[in-house]
Short mmCIF file of N, CA and C in Angstrom, two decimals:
data_model
loop_
_atom_site.label_atom_id
_atom_site.label_comp_id
_atom_site.label_asym_id
_atom_site.label_seq_id
_atom_site.Cartn_x
_atom_site.Cartn_y
_atom_site.Cartn_z
N MET O 1 32.21 86.29 -99.31
CA MET O 1 30.11 86.36 -99.88
C MET O 1 29.64 86.65 -99.49
N LEU O 2 28.39 86.90 -98.74
CA LEU O 2 28.09 87.08 -97.58
C LEU O 2 27.64 86.75 -96.31
N GLY O 3 28.60 85.91 -96.15
CA GLY O 3 28.51 85.06 -94.36
C GLY O 3 27.15 84.70 -94.40
N LEU O 4 26.11 84.40 -94.90
CA LEU O 4 24.98 83.55 -94.50
C LEU O 4 24.87 82.92 -95.47
N ALA O 5 25.30 82.88 -96.41
CA ALA O 5 24.91 81.90 -97.57
C ALA O 5 26.08 80.97 -97.77
N THR O 6 27.19 81.00 -96.95
CA THR O 6 27.28 79.58 -97.03
C THR O 6 28.67 80.04 -95.61
N GLN O 7 28.45 77.96 -95.74
CA GLN O 7 29.19 77.78 -93.85
C GLN O 7 30.84 76.90 -94.04
N ASN O 8 31.35 77.46 -93.33
CA ASN O 8 32.64 76.72 -93.76
C ASN O 8 32.03 74.99 -92.58
N GLU O 9 32.71 74.39 -93.83
CA GLU O 9 32.00 73.27 -94.01
C GLU O 9 32.38 72.42 -93.05
N ASP O 10 33.55 72.00 -92.92
CA ASP O 10 34.26 71.17 -90.81
C ASP O 10 33.57 71.48 -90.32
N ASP O 11 32.46 73.63 -90.41
CA ASP O 11 32.27 73.57 -89.02
C ASP O 11 30.77 72.95 -88.52
N CYS O 12 30.02 73.24 -89.95
CA CYS O 12 29.03 72.30 -89.86
C CYS O 12 29.39 71.01 -89.10
N ALA O 13 30.23 69.98 -90.05
CA ALA O 13 30.80 68.53 -89.87
C ALA O 13 30.97 68.55 -87.91
N ALA O 14 31.41 70.13 -87.75
CA ALA O 14 31.55 69.34 -85.89
C ALA O 14 30.41 69.81 -85.76
N ARG O 15 29.49 70.51 -85.65
CA ARG O 15 27.97 70.79 -85.55
C ARG O 15 27.54 69.85 -85.63
N ALA O 16 27.49 68.85 -86.28
CA ALA O 16 26.43 68.25 -86.69
C ALA O 16 25.24 68.54 -87.02
N VAL O 17 25.00 69.16 -87.32
CA VAL O 17 24.17 69.99 -87.80
C VAL O 17 24.80 71.38 -88.95
N CYS O 18 24.09 71.33 -89.88
CA CYS O 18 23.63 73.02 -90.72
C CYS O 18 23.80 74.02 -90.46
N VAL O 19 22.46 75.27 -90.03
CA VAL O 19 21.41 75.39 -90.30
C VAL O 19 22.49 76.93 -91.89
N ARG O 20 20.99 76.38 -92.86
CA ARG O 20 21.75 77.29 -93.59
C ARG O 20 20.25 78.03 -93.42
N PRO O 21 20.59 79.37 -93.99
CA PRO O 21 19.68 80.29 -93.81
C PRO O 21 18.24 80.19 -95.28
N SER O 22 17.71 81.84 -94.61
CA SER O 22 16.25 80.68 -95.21
C SER O 22 16.51 82.44 -96.90
N ALA O 23 16.14 81.77 -97.30
CA ALA O 23 15.99 82.67 -99.09
C ALA O 23 15.40 83.80 -98.60
N ILE O 24 15.09 85.06 -97.75
CA ILE O 24 14.95 86.14 -97.73
C ILE O 24 15.99 86.57 -96.34
N GLU O 25 16.13 85.82 -95.50
CA GLU O 25 17.71 86.42 -94.99
C GLU O 25 19.18 86.32 -96.31
N VAL O 26 19.45 85.11 -96.48
CA VAL O 26 19.97 85.95 -97.24
C VAL O 26 19.65 87.27 -97.88
N LEU O 27 18.89 87.51 -98.81
CA LEU O 27 18.35 88.41 -99.40
C LEU O 27 18.53 90.04 -98.53
N ARG O 28 18.01 90.12 -97.72
CA ARG O 28 18.46 91.32 -96.59
C ARG O 28 19.64 91.29 -96.29
N ALA O 29 20.17 90.21 -95.78
CA ALA O 29 21.84 90.46 -95.68
C ALA O 29 22.41 91.31 -97.25
N ALA O 30 21.63 90.58 -98.56
CA ALA O 30 22.60 91.11 -99.38
C ALA O 30 21.62 92.50 -99.68
N THR O 31 21.77 93.14 -98.98
CA THR O 31 20.23 94.46 -99.91
C THR O 31 20.27 94.80 -97.79
N ARG O 32 20.70 94.90 -97.63
CA ARG O 32 21.08 95.28 -96.30
C ARG O 32 21.89 97.05 -96.59
N ILE O 33 22.56 97.15 -97.03
CA ILE O 33 23.94 98.94 -97.53
C ILE O 33 22.89 100.04 -97.87
N GLN O 34 22.46 98.43 -99.15
CA GLN O 34 21.47 99.91 -100.37
C GLN O 34 19.84 100.03 -99.71
N HIS O 35 19.54 99.15 -98.20
CA HIS O 35 18.16 99.99 -97.82
C HIS O 35 18.47 100.85 -96.80
N ALA O 36 19.89 101.35 -96.56
CA ALA O 36 20.14 101.18 -95.60
C ALA O 36 20.46 103.72 -96.06
N ARG O 37 20.78 102.71 -97.75
CA ARG O 37 20.98 104.22 -98.20
C ARG O 37 20.13 104.52 -98.37
N LEU O 38 18.85 104.64 -99.47
CA LEU O 38 17.79 105.06 -99.56
C LEU O 38 17.35 105.48 -97.86
N ASP O 39 17.67 104.59 -96.99
CA ASP O 39 16.44 105.55 -95.60
C ASP O 39 16.63 106.95 -95.23
N GLU O 40 18.40 107.24 -95.97
CA GLU O 40 18.87 107.90 -95.47
C GLU O 40 18.84 109.06 -96.50
N ARG O 41 19.21 108.76 -97.63
CA ARG O 41 18.42 109.90 -98.25
C ARG O 41 17.43 110.60 -98.00
N LEU O 42 16.42 108.80 -97.96
CA LEU O 42 14.57 110.15 -98.73
C LEU O 42 14.00 110.01 -97.18
N ASP O 43 15.04 110.04 -95.44
CA ASP O 43 14.15 110.24 -94.59
C ASP O 43 12.71 110.77 -94.27
N ALA O 44 11.91 109.93 -95.16
CA ALA O 44 10.40 109.45 -95.30
C ALA O 44 9.80 110.44 -94.38
N VAL O 45 10.68 109.93 -93.04
CA VAL O 45 9.78 110.22 -91.28
C VAL O 45 9.46 111.67 -91.37
N ALA O 46 11.25 112.44 -91.36
CA ALA O 46 11.28 114.37 -91.38
C ALA O 46 10.15 114.63 -92.64
N GLN O 47 10.30 113.56 -94.11
CA GLN O 47 9.38 114.45 -95.02
C GLN O 47 8.50 114.51 -94.29
N PHE O 48 7.09 113.50 -93.70
CA PHE O 48 6.56 113.54 -93.09
C PHE O 48 6.16 114.24 -92.43
N CYS O 49 6.32 114.73 -91.38
CA CYS O 49 6.73 115.33 -90.22
C CYS O 49 6.11 116.33 -90.49
N ASP O 50 7.51 117.04 -91.47
CA ASP O 50 7.55 118.77 -92.08
C ASP O 50 5.87 118.99 -92.69
N PRO O 51 5.21 119.11 -92.53
CA PRO O 51 3.85 119.50 -93.00
C PRO O 51 3.70 119.89 -94.89
N HIS O 52 5.03 120.77 -94.74
CA HIS O 52 5.03 121.55 -96.43
C HIS O 52 6.16 120.99 -96.72
N ARG O 53 6.77 119.46 -96.71
CA ARG O 53 7.26 118.93 -97.46
C ARG O 53 6.22 117.58 -97.93
N ARG O 54 5.04 117.04 -96.55
CA ARG O 54 4.06 115.79 -96.96
C ARG O 54 3.70 115.63 -98.38
N LEU O 55 3.43 116.93 -98.62
CA LEU O 55 2.48 116.25 -100.20
C LEU O 55 3.49 116.46 -101.06
N ALA O 56 4.39 116.19 -101.18
CA ALA O 56 5.27 116.51 -102.31
C ALA O 56 5.55 115.47 -102.39
N LEU O 57 5.83 114.18 -101.33
CA LEU O 57 6.75 113.30 -100.28
C LEU O 57 5.57 112.68 -101.07
N CYS O 58 4.03 112.52 -100.39
CA CYS O 58 2.81 111.82 -101.51
C CYS O 58 3.14 111.80 -103.01
N ARG O 59 3.23 113.40 -103.13
CA ARG O 59 2.87 112.73 -105.03
C ARG O 59 3.87 111.73 -105.29
N ARG O 60 5.29 112.07 -104.80
CA ARG O 60 7.16 111.28 -105.49
C ARG O 60 6.16 109.84 -105.43
N TYR O 61 5.01 109.18 -104.60
CA TYR O 61 4.69 108.09 -103.41
C TYR O 61 4.01 108.29 -105.70
N ALA O 62 3.45 108.42 -105.60
CA ALA O 62 1.82 108.28 -105.89
C ALA O 62 2.59 108.34 -108.43
N ALA O 63 4.03 108.99 -108.12
CA ALA O 63 4.39 108.97 -109.51
C ALA O 63 5.05 107.79 -109.48
N LEU O 64 5.75 106.85 -108.19
CA LEU O 64 6.17 105.29 -108.48
C LEU O 64 5.18 104.93 -108.63
N HIS O 65 4.78 104.34 -107.65
CA HIS O 65 3.35 103.37 -108.15
C HIS O 65 1.67 103.52 -108.24
N ILE O 66 2.29 104.77 -108.58
CA ILE O 66 0.09 104.10 -109.85
C ILE O 66 1.02 103.52 -111.08
N PRO O 67 2.01 104.33 -111.92
CA PRO O 67 2.63 104.60 -113.13
C PRO O 67 3.55 102.09 -112.82
N ALA O 68 4.01 101.87 -112.04
CA ALA O 68 4.00 100.51 -111.77
C ALA O 68 2.84 99.89 -111.46
N ASP O 69 1.81 100.12 -111.12
CA ASP O 69 0.20 98.88 -110.39
C ASP O 69 -0.09 98.73 -111.85
N ALA O 70 0.36 99.38 -113.26
CA ALA O 70 0.53 99.65 -114.14
C ALA O 70 1.02 98.81 -115.14
N VAL O 71 1.92 98.33 -114.87
CA VAL O 71 2.53 97.46 -115.30
C VAL O 71 1.92 96.35 -115.29
N PHE O 72 2.58 96.06 -113.85
CA PHE O 72 2.51 95.29 -112.79
C PHE O 72 1.28 93.39 -113.64
N ALA O 73 0.00 95.10 -113.90
CA ALA O 73 -1.85 94.69 -113.75
C ALA O 73 -1.08 94.04 -115.37
N ALA O 74 -0.88 94.16 -116.78
CA ALA O 74 -0.08 94.11 -117.34
C ALA O 74 0.74 93.17 -118.08
N TRP O 75 1.45 93.29 -116.86
CA TRP O 75 2.04 91.20 -116.69
C TRP O 75 2.04 90.38 -115.85
N LEU O 76 0.93 90.25 -114.48
CA LEU O 76 0.92 89.80 -113.56
C LEU O 76 -0.23 89.50 -113.20
N GLY O 77 -1.14 90.32 -114.11
CA GLY O 77 -2.71 90.30 -113.48
C GLY O 77 -3.18 89.08 -113.83
N ASP O 78 -2.90 88.04 -114.97
CA ASP O 78 -3.34 86.37 -114.95
C ASP O 78 -2.75 85.64 -114.31
N ILE O 79 -2.74 86.01 -112.72
CA ILE O 79 -1.88 85.54 -111.42
C ILE O 79 -2.57 85.94 -110.35
N PRO O 80 -3.30 85.06 -110.32
CA PRO O 80 -4.55 85.08 -109.20
C PRO O 80 -4.41 85.57 -107.39
N GLU O 81 -3.23 85.22 -107.03
CA GLU O 81 -3.10 84.51 -105.90
C GLU O 81 -2.01 85.79 -105.90
N LEU O 82 -1.34 86.29 -106.89
CA LEU O 82 -0.55 87.39 -106.00
C LEU O 82 -1.87 88.78 -105.33
N ASP O 83 -2.95 88.29 -105.94
CA ASP O 83 -4.60 89.39 -105.76
C ASP O 83 -3.12 91.32 -105.93
N LEU O 84 -3.55 91.16 -107.30
CA LEU O 84 -2.80 92.37 -106.90
C LEU O 84 -3.60 93.75 -106.83
N GLY O 85 -4.72 93.50 -107.32
CA GLY O 85 -6.47 94.40 -106.22
C GLY O 85 -5.92 95.10 -105.39
N GLY O 86 -5.89 93.49 -104.63
CA GLY O 86 -5.13 93.69 -102.63
C GLY O 86 -4.26 94.79 -102.96
N ARG O 87 -3.69 93.73 -103.22
CA ARG O 87 -1.77 94.78 -103.48
C ARG O 87 -0.99 96.75 -104.03
N SER O 88 -2.17 96.48 -104.99
CA SER O 88 -2.17 98.15 -105.30
C SER O 88 -2.15 99.53 -104.65
N ARG O 89 -1.00 100.05 -104.14
CA ARG O 89 -1.59 101.51 -104.79
C ARG O 89 -1.92 102.85 -104.94
N THR O 90 -2.70 102.51 -106.26
CA THR O 90 -3.23 103.53 -106.88
C THR O 90 -4.47 104.26 -106.22
N PRO O 91 -5.05 103.03 -105.61
CA PRO O 91 -6.11 103.61 -104.72
C PRO O 91 -5.86 104.89 -103.15
N LEU O 92 -4.83 104.57 -103.01
CA LEU O 92 -4.16 105.03 -102.22
C LEU O 92 -4.14 107.12 -102.35
N LEU O 93 -3.23 106.55 -103.04
CA LEU O 93 -2.22 108.06 -104.55
C LEU O 93 -2.97 108.64 -104.80
N ALA O 94 -4.52 107.58 -105.72
CA ALA O 94 -5.54 108.21 -106.63
C ALA O 94 -4.68 109.45 -106.73
N LYS O 95 -5.83 110.63 -105.20
CA LYS O 95 -6.05 112.35 -105.14
C LYS O 95 -4.54 112.33 -104.73
N PHE O 96 -3.52 112.32 -105.32
CA PHE O 96 -1.70 112.48 -105.22
C PHE O 96 -1.69 112.83 -106.37
N ALA O 97 -2.18 112.22 -107.82
CA ALA O 97 -2.03 112.02 -108.29
C ALA O 97 -1.92 113.87 -109.43
N ALA O 98 -1.92 115.03 -109.37
CA ALA O 98 -2.29 115.62 -109.39
C ALA O 98 -2.22 116.03 -111.01
N ASP O 99 -1.59 116.62 -112.04
CA ASP O 99 -1.82 116.20 -113.25
C ASP O 99 -2.53 115.08 -113.82
N GLY O 100 -1.93 113.75 -113.62
CA GLY O 100 -1.18 112.39 -113.34
C GLY O 100 0.14 112.14 -115.01
N ALA O 101 -0.37 112.66 -115.42
CA ALA O 101 1.55 112.96 -115.98
C ALA O 101 1.94 112.28 -115.28
N PHE O 102 2.47 111.19 -115.57
CA PHE O 102 3.82 110.63 -114.54
C PHE O 102 5.12 109.88 -115.88
N PRO O 103 5.98 109.65 -114.78
CA PRO O 103 7.57 109.13 -115.61
C PRO O 103 6.88 107.59 -116.17
N ALA O 104 6.71 107.26 -116.90
CA ALA O 104 6.74 106.03 -117.56
C ALA O 104 7.23 104.83 -116.53
N PHE O 105 7.36 103.86 -115.96
CA PHE O 105 7.92 102.57 -114.77
C PHE O 105 8.89 101.61 -115.83
N PRO O 106 9.68 101.27 -115.89
CA PRO O 106 10.92 100.01 -116.33
C PRO O 106 9.86 99.03 -116.35
N GLU O 107 9.16 98.18 -118.19
CA GLU O 107 8.03 96.86 -118.68
C GLU O 107 9.59 96.08 -118.59
N PRO O 108 8.94 95.40 -117.65
CA PRO O 108 10.40 94.03 -117.71
C PRO O 108 10.44 93.35 -119.19
N ALA O 109 11.45 92.81 -119.01
CA ALA O 109 11.83 90.75 -120.05
C ALA O 109 10.76 90.51 -120.28
N SER O 110 10.65 89.96 -119.51
CA SER O 110 9.66 88.59 -118.15
C SER O 110 8.66 88.86 -117.74
N GLN O 111 8.32 88.29 -117.48
CA GLN O 111 7.25 88.17 -115.64
C GLN O 111 7.18 87.80 -114.87
N ALA O 112 9.07 87.19 -115.57
CA ALA O 112 9.90 87.00 -114.10
C ALA O 112 10.20 88.13 -113.66
N GLU O 113 10.76 88.74 -114.34
CA GLU O 113 11.65 89.91 -113.83
C GLU O 113 10.04 90.98 -114.11
N ALA O 114 8.80 91.20 -113.85
CA ALA O 114 7.74 91.54 -113.36
C ALA O 114 7.78 91.52 -112.42
N LEU O 115 8.32 89.73 -111.42
CA LEU O 115 7.54 89.70 -109.95
C LEU O 115 8.79 89.23 -109.17
N GLY O 116 10.07 90.04 -110.38
CA GLY O 116 10.45 90.54 -109.05
C GLY O 116 10.92 91.77 -109.21
N MET O 117 10.76 92.88 -109.48
CA MET O 117 10.16 94.15 -109.56
C MET O 117 9.67 94.33 -109.01
N LEU O 118 7.74 93.90 -108.95
CA LEU O 118 6.91 93.16 -107.70
C LEU O 118 7.56 92.77 -105.85
N TYR O 119 8.28 92.35 -106.17
CA TYR O 119 9.16 91.19 -104.74
C TYR O 119 9.96 93.02 -104.25
N VAL O 120 10.51 94.40 -105.00
CA VAL O 120 11.24 94.89 -104.33
C VAL O 120 10.30 96.08 -103.89
N LEU O 121 9.04 96.59 -104.41
CA LEU O 121 7.91 97.58 -104.53
C LEU O 121 7.80 97.08 -103.50
N GLU O 122 7.27 95.68 -102.95
CA GLU O 122 6.42 94.97 -101.98
C GLU O 122 7.03 95.16 -100.69
N GLY O 123 8.39 95.56 -100.80
CA GLY O 123 9.66 96.25 -99.59
C GLY O 123 8.86 97.46 -98.56
N SER O 124 8.71 98.67 -100.25
CA SER O 124 7.63 99.22 -99.97
C SER O 124 7.10 99.41 -98.61
N THR O 125 5.65 98.37 -98.69
CA THR O 125 5.32 97.88 -97.76
C THR O 125 5.50 97.58 -96.36
N LEU O 126 7.19 97.22 -96.57
CA LEU O 126 7.98 96.78 -94.86
C LEU O 126 7.70 97.29 -94.45
N GLY O 127 9.11 98.55 -95.19
CA GLY O 127 9.17 100.08 -95.55
C GLY O 127 8.32 101.06 -94.66
N GLY O 128 7.10 101.51 -95.39
CA GLY O 128 6.01 102.23 -94.95
C GLY O 128 4.90 101.83 -93.14
N ARG O 129 5.75 99.95 -92.69
CA ARG O 129 5.36 99.49 -91.25
C ARG O 129 5.98 100.31 -90.59
N PHE O 130 7.11 100.33 -90.54
CA PHE O 130 8.49 102.11 -90.20
C PHE O 130 7.97 102.41 -89.83
N ILE O 131 7.83 103.52 -91.32
CA ILE O 131 7.52 104.67 -91.17
C ILE O 131 6.10 104.57 -90.57
N LEU O 132 5.43 104.11 -90.03
CA LEU O 132 4.39 104.81 -89.43
C LEU O 132 4.12 104.51 -88.39
N ARG O 133 5.88 103.23 -87.25
CA ARG O 133 5.40 102.84 -86.30
C ARG O 133 6.63 104.86 -86.18
N ALA O 134 7.63 105.24 -86.63
CA ALA O 134 7.99 106.44 -86.24
C ALA O 134 7.67 107.09 -86.53
N LEU O 135 6.01 107.56 -87.25
CA LEU O 135 5.29 108.79 -86.89
C LEU O 135 5.21 108.47 -85.31
N ALA O 136 4.35 107.44 -85.60
CA ALA O 136 3.41 107.21 -84.19
C ALA O 136 5.10 107.32 -82.96
N GLU O 137 5.43 107.41 -83.00
CA GLU O 137 6.59 107.53 -82.03
C GLU O 137 6.43 109.14 -81.44
N ARG O 138 7.01 109.93 -82.66
CA ARG O 138 6.97 111.54 -82.71
C ARG O 138 5.45 112.05 -82.40
N ARG O 139 4.72 111.67 -82.46
CA ARG O 139 3.32 111.51 -81.85
C ARG O 139 3.27 113.41 -83.15
N SER O 140 3.86 112.98 -83.79
CA SER O 140 3.90 114.63 -85.24
C SER O 140 2.42 114.59 -86.51
N PHE O 141 2.29 113.07 -86.19
CA PHE O 141 1.72 113.17 -88.12
C PHE O 141 0.80 113.43 -87.07
N GLN O 142 -0.58 113.44 -87.92
CA GLN O 142 -1.24 113.39 -87.09
C GLN O 142 -2.66 113.07 -88.96
N ASP O 143 -2.63 113.66 -90.21
CA ASP O 143 -3.68 113.46 -90.50
C ASP O 143 -2.61 112.19 -91.37
#
């Protein structure tokens, strides 16, 4: 399986304490390859560093997140603890919505599926922190 999700029972008994991975550790292990592929394929740091490619990347982010925010509001808006307004990227990305015509974001089949979709997109927030750190290290991103 993942290696993290289960441990040899004999090993656990021999140590008298069996440390189980957290859910987040299991998720990270399960998605590590997909994240590496996405990072390699998108190469957001290089795109943000290139003034000729930066605007197109921001428009692509807008085309993903603005429709996603609308879908999440419809499916999850009644859960105040999610603070969808605070999570929304629409206010930041609206200026990159050239004509406002975006591809449709997939409709979830249930509220549980909507939560899973939100979880995936929330991962991009963490990815954004890595991107900002890399840009700061390069000191080539000024705006």
